[in-house]
mmCIF file of C-alpha atoms and ligand atoms in Angstrom:
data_model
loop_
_atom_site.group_PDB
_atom_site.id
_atom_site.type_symbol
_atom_site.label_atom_id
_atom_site.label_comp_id
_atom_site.label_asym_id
_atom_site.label_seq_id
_atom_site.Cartn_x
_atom_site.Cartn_y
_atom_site.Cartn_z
ATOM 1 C CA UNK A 1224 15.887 -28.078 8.772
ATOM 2 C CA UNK A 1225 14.897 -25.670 11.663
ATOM 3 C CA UNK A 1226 11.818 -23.408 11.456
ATOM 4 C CA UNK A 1227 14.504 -20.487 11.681
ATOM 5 C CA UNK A 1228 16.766 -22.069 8.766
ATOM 6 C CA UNK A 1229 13.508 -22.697 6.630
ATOM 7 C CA UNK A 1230 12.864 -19.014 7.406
ATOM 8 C CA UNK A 1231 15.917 -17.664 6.011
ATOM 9 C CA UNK A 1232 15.776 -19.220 2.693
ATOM 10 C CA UNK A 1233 11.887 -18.319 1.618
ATOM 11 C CA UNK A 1234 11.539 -15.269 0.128
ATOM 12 C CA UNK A 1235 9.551 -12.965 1.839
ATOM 13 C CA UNK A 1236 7.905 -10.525 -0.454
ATOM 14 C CA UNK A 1237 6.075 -7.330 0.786
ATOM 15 C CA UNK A 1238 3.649 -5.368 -1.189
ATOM 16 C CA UNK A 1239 1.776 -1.815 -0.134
ATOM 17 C CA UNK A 1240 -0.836 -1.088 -2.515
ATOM 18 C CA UNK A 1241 -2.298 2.060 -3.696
ATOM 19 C CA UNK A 1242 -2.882 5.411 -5.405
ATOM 20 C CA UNK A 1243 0.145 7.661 -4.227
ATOM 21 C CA UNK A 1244 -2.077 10.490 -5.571
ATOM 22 C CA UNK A 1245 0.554 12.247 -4.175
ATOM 23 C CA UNK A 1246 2.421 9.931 -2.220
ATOM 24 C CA UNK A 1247 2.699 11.082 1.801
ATOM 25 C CA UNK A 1248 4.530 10.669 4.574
ATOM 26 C CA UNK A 1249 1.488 8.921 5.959
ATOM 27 C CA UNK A 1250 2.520 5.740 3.737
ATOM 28 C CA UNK A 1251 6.554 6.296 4.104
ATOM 29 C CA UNK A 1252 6.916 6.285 7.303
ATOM 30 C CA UNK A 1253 4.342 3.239 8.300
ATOM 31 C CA UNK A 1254 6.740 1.203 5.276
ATOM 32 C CA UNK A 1255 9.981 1.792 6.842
ATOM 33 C CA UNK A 1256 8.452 0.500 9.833
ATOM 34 C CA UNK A 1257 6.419 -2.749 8.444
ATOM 35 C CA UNK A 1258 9.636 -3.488 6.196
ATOM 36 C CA UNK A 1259 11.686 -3.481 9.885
ATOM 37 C CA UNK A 1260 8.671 -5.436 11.483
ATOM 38 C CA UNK A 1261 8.552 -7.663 9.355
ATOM 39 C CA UNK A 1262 11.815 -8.081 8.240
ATOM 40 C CA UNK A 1263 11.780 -7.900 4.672
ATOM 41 C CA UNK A 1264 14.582 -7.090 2.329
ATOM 42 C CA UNK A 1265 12.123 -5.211 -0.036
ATOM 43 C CA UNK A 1266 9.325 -3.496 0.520
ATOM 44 C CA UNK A 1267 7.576 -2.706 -2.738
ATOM 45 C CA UNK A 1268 5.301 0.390 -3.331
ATOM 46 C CA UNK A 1269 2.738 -0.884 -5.850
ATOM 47 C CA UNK A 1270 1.339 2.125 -7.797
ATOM 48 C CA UNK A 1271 -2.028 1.191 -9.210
ATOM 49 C CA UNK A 1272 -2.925 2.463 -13.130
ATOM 50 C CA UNK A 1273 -6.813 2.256 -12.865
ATOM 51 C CA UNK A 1274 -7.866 2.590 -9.262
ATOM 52 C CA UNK A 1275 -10.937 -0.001 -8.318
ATOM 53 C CA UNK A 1276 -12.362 1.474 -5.451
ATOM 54 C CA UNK A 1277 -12.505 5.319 -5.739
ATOM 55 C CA UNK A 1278 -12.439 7.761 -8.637
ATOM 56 C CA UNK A 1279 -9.602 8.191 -11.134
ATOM 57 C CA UNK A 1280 -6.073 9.412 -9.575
ATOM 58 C CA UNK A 1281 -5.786 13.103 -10.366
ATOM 59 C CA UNK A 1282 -1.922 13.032 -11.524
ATOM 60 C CA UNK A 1283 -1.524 10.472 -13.923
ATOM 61 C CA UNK A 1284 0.189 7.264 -13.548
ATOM 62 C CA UNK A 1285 3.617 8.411 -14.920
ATOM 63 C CA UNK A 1286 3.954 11.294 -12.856
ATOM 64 C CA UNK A 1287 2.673 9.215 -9.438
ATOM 65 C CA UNK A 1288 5.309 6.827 -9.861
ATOM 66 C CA UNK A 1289 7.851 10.041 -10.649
ATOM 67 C CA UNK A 1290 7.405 10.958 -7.340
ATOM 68 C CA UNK A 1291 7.345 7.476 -5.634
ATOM 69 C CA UNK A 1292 11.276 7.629 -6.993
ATOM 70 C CA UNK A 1293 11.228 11.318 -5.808
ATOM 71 C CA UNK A 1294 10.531 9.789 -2.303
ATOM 72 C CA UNK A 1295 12.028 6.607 -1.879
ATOM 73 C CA UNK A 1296 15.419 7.795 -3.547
ATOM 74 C CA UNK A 1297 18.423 6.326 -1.372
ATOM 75 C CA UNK A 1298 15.761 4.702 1.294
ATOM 76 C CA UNK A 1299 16.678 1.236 2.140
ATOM 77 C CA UNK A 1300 14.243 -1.296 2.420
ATOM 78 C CA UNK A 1301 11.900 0.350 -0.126
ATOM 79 C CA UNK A 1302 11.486 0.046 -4.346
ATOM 80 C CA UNK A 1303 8.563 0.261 -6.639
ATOM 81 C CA UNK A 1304 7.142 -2.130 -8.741
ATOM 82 C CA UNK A 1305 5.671 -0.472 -11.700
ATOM 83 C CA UNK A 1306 3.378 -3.797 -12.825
ATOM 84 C CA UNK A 1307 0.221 -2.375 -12.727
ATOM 85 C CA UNK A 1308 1.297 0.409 -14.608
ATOM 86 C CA UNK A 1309 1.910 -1.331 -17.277
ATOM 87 C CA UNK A 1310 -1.267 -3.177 -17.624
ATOM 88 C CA UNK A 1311 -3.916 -0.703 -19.667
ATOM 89 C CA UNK A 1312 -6.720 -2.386 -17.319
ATOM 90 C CA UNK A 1313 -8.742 -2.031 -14.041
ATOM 91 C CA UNK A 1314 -5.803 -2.349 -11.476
ATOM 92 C CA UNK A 1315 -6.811 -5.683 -9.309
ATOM 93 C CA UNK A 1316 -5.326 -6.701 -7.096
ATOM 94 C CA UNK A 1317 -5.966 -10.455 -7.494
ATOM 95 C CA UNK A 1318 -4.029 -9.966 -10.244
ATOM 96 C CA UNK A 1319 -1.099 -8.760 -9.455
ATOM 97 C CA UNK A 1320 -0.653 -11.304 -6.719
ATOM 98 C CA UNK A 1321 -1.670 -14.085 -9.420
ATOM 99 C CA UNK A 1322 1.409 -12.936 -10.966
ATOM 100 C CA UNK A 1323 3.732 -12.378 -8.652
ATOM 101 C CA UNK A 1324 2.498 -15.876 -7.224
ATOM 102 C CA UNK A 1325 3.065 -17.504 -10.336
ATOM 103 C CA UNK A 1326 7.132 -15.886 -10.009
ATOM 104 C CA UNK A 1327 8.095 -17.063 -7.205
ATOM 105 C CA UNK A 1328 5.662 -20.308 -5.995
ATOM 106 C CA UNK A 1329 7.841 -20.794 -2.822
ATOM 107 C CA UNK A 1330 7.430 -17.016 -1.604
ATOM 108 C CA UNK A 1331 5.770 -15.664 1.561
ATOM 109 C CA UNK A 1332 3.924 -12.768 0.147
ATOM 110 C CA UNK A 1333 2.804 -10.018 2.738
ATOM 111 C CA UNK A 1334 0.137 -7.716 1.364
ATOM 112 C CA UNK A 1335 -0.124 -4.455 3.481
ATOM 113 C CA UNK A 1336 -3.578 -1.768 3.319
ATOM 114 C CA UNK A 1337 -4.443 0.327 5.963
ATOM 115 C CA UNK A 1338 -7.289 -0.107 7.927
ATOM 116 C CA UNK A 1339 -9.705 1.877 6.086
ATOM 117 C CA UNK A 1340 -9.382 -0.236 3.184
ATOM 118 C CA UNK A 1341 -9.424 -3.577 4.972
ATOM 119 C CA UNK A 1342 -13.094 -2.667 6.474
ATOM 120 C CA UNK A 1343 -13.782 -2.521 2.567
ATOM 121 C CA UNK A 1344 -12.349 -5.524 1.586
ATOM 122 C CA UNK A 1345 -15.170 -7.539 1.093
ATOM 123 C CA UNK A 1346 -15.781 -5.861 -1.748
ATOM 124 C CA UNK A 1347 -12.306 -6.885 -3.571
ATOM 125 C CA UNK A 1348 -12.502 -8.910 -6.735
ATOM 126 C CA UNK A 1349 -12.091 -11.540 -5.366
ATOM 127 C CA UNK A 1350 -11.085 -11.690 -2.251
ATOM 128 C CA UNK A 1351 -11.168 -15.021 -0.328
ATOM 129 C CA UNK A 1352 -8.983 -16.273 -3.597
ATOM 130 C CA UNK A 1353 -6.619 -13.545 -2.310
ATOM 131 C CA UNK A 1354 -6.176 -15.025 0.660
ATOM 132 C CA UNK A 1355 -5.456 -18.144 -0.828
ATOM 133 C CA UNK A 1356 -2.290 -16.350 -2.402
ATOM 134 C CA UNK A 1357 -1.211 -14.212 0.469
ATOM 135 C CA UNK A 1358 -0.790 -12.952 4.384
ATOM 136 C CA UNK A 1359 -2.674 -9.818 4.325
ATOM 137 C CA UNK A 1360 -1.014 -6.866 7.306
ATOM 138 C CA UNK A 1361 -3.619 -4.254 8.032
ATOM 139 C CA UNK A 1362 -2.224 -0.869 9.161
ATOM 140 C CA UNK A 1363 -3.756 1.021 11.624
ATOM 141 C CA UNK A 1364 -4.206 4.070 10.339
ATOM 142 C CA UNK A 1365 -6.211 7.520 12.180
ATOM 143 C CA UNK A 1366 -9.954 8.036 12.339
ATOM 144 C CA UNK A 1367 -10.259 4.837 10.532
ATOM 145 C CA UNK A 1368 -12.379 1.718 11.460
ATOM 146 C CA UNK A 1369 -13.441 -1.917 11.375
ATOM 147 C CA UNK A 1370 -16.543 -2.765 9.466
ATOM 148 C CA UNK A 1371 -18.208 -5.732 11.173
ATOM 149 C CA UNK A 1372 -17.021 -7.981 8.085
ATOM 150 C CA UNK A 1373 -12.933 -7.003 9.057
ATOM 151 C CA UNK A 1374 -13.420 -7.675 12.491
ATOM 152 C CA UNK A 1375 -14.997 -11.035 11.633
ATOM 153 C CA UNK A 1376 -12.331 -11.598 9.258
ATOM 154 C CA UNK A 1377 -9.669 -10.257 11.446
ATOM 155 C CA UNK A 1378 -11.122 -12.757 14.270
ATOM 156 C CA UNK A 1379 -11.217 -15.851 12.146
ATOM 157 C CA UNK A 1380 -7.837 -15.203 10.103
ATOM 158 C CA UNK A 1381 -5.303 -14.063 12.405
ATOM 159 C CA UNK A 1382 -3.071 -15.790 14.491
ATOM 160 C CA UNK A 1383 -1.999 -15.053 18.132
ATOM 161 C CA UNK A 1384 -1.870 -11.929 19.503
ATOM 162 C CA UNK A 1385 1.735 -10.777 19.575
ATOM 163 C CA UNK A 1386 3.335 -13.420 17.041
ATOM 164 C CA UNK A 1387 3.908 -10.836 14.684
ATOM 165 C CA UNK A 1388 6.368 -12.250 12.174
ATOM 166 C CA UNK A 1389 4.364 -13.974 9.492
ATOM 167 C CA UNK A 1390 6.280 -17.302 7.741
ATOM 168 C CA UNK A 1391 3.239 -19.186 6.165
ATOM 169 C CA UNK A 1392 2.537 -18.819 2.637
ATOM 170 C CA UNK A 1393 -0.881 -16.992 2.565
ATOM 171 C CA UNK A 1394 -4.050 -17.172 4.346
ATOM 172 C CA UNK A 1395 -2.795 -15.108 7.771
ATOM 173 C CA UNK A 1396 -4.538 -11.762 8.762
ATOM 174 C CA UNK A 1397 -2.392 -9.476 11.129
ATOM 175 C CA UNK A 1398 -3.156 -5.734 12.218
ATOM 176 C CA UNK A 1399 -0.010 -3.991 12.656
ATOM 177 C CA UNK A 1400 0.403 -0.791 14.776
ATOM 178 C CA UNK A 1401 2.623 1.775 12.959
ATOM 179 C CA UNK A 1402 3.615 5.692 14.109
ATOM 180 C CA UNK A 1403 -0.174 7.199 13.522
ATOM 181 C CA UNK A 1404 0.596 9.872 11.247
ATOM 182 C CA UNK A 1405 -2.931 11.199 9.878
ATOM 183 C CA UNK A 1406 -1.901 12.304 6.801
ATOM 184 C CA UNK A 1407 -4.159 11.605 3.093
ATOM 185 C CA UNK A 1408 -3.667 12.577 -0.211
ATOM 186 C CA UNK A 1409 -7.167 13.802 -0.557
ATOM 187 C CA UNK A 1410 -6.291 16.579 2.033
ATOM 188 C CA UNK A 1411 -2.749 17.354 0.425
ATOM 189 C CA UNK A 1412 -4.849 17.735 -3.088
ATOM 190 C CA UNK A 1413 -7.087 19.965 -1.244
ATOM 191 C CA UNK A 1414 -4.423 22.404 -0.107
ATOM 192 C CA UNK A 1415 -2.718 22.894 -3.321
ATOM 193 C CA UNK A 1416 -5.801 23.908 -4.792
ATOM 194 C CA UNK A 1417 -6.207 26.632 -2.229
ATOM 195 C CA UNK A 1418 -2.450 27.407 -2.288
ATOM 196 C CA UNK A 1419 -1.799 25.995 0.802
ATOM 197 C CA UNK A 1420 1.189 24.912 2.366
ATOM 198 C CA UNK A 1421 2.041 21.587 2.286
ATOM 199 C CA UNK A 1422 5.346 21.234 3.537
ATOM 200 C CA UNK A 1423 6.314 18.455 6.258
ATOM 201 C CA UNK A 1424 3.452 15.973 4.955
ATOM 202 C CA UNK A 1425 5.084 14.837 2.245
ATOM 203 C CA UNK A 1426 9.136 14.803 0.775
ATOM 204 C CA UNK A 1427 10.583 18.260 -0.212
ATOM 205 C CA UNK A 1428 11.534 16.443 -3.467
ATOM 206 C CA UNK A 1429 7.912 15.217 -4.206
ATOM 207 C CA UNK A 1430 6.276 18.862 -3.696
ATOM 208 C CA UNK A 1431 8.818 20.454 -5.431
ATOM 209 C CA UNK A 1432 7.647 17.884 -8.187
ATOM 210 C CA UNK A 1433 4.277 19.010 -7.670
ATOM 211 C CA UNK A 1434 4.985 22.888 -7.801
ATOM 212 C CA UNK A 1435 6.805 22.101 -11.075
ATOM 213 C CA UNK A 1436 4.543 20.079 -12.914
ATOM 214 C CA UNK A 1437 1.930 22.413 -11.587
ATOM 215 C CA UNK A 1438 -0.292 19.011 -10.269
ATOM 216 C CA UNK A 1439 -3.382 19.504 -8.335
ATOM 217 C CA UNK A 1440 -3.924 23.717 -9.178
ATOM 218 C CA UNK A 1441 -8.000 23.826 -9.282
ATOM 219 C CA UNK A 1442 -8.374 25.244 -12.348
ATOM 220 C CA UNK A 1443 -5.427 23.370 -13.771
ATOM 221 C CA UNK A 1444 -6.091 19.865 -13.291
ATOM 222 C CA UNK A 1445 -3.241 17.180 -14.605
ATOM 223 C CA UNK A 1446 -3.844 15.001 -17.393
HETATM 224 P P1 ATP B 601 -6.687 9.467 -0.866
HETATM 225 O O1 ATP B 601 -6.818 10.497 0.222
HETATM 226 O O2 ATP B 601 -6.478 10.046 -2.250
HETATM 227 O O3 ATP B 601 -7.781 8.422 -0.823
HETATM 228 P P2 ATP B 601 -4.638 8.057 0.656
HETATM 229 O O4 ATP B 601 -3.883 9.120 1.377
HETATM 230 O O5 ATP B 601 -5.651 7.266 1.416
HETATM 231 O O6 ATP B 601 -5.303 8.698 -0.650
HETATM 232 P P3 ATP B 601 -3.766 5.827 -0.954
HETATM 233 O O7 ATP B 601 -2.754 5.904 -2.021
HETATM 234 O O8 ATP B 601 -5.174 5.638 -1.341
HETATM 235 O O9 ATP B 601 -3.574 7.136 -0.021
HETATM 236 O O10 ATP B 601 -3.367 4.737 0.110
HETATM 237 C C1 ATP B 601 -2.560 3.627 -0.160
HETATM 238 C C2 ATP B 601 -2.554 2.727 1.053
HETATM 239 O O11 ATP B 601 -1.939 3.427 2.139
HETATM 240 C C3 ATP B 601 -3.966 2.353 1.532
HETATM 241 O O12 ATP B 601 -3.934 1.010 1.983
HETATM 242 C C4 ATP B 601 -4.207 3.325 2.680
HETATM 243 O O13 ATP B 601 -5.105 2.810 3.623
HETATM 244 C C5 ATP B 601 -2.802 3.483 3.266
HETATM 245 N N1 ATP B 601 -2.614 4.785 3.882
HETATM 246 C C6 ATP B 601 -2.762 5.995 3.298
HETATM 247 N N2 ATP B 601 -2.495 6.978 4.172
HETATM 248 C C7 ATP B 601 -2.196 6.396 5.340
HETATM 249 C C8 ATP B 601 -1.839 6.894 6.652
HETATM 250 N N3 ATP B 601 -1.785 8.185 6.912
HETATM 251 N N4 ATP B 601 -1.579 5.972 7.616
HETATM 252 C C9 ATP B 601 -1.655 4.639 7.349
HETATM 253 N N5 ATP B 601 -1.994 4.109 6.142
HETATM 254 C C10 ATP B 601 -2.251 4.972 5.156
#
């Protein structure tokens, strides 16, 4: 069987982890263009329940993944998966990809963070084990940048410059330029609570949402 035909029967799973706290253009549009990239079927928004490395989300986990549906509605390519959510725990990642490793043994799994995370990722539970269980794509992302431990990583776990289609199992580190759109949730949260506008950083749908469920008013913090 040809590399290409080998190809076309593994399944090639991608993952973007994180908070959604709300969700922003600044991850939509970089997953439309990693699921094209990368040619993947499904690219899955992984809402976490307990955040690891930061404070607690300000909406709460039912109403973050409310509007990941809000903003992914009738966009090909992209789906949740809800997983973490369901598990009343500290939302690791080594987890998750234990499980979803366990699925589907055969699978290339492609984890995507942006780059600010990846300079952090040395301090992941366990995080060469990761690696063990997936490709890892870090998204450039503005403003942000390598620690010396990601560029070290970065050096001794990518593969040529340019080959940009991952087919291995796990253990492959790629950076992956996307359309640098330097959006964060911390900023949109900031601008509700001073009655900002937010419109054009995020879905109509998902700040209607907000406006509705009255999320992220400073002296009305969600539950
Ligand atoms: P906060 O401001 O609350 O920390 P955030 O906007 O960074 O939130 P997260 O939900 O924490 O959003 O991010 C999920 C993932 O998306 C992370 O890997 C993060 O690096 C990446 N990401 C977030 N915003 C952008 C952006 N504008 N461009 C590229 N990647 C992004």
């Amino acid at each position: 069987m040809s590399n290409r035909e080998q190809r076309s029967t593994t399944a090639r799973v991608g993952l973007f982890g994180g908070t959604f706290d709300p969700v922003h253009f600044g991850h939509l549009r970089p997953a439309v263009e990693l699921a094209e990239a990368y040619k993947l079927d499904t690219l899955y928004l992984l809402p976490n329940h307990r955040p690891v490395h930061r404070g607690p989300a300000s909406a709460s986990t039912e109403r973050r993944i409310a509007m990941l549906h809000l903003a992914i509605e009738a966009i090909p390519n992209l789906a949740i998966d809800a997983r973490e959510a369901l598990r009343d725990k500290p939302s690791y990642t080594f987890d998750t990809l234990s499980e979803i490793r366990a699925e589907q043994p055969a699978a290339t799994l492609l984890f995507f963070l942006g780059l600010d995370a990846f300079a952090k990722y040395d301090t992941w539970h366990n995080w060469e084990e990761i690696l063990e269980m997936a490709n890892l794509v870090v998204v450039d992302r503005p403003n942000a940048q390598h620690s010396d431990f990601s560029t070290d990583l970065l050096a001794r776990q990518r593969r040529s410059v340019g080959e940009v289609i991952i087919d291995g199992r796990c253990g492959v580190i790629e950076q992956c330029d996307v359309t640098q759109l330097e959006i964060s949730a911390t900023d949109i949260r900031r601008r509700i609570a001073k009655n900002l506008s937010v419109r054009f950083l995020l879905p109509a749908t998902v700040s209607e949402y907000i406006s509705a469920q009255s999320l992220y008013k400073a002296r009305h913090p969600s539950k």
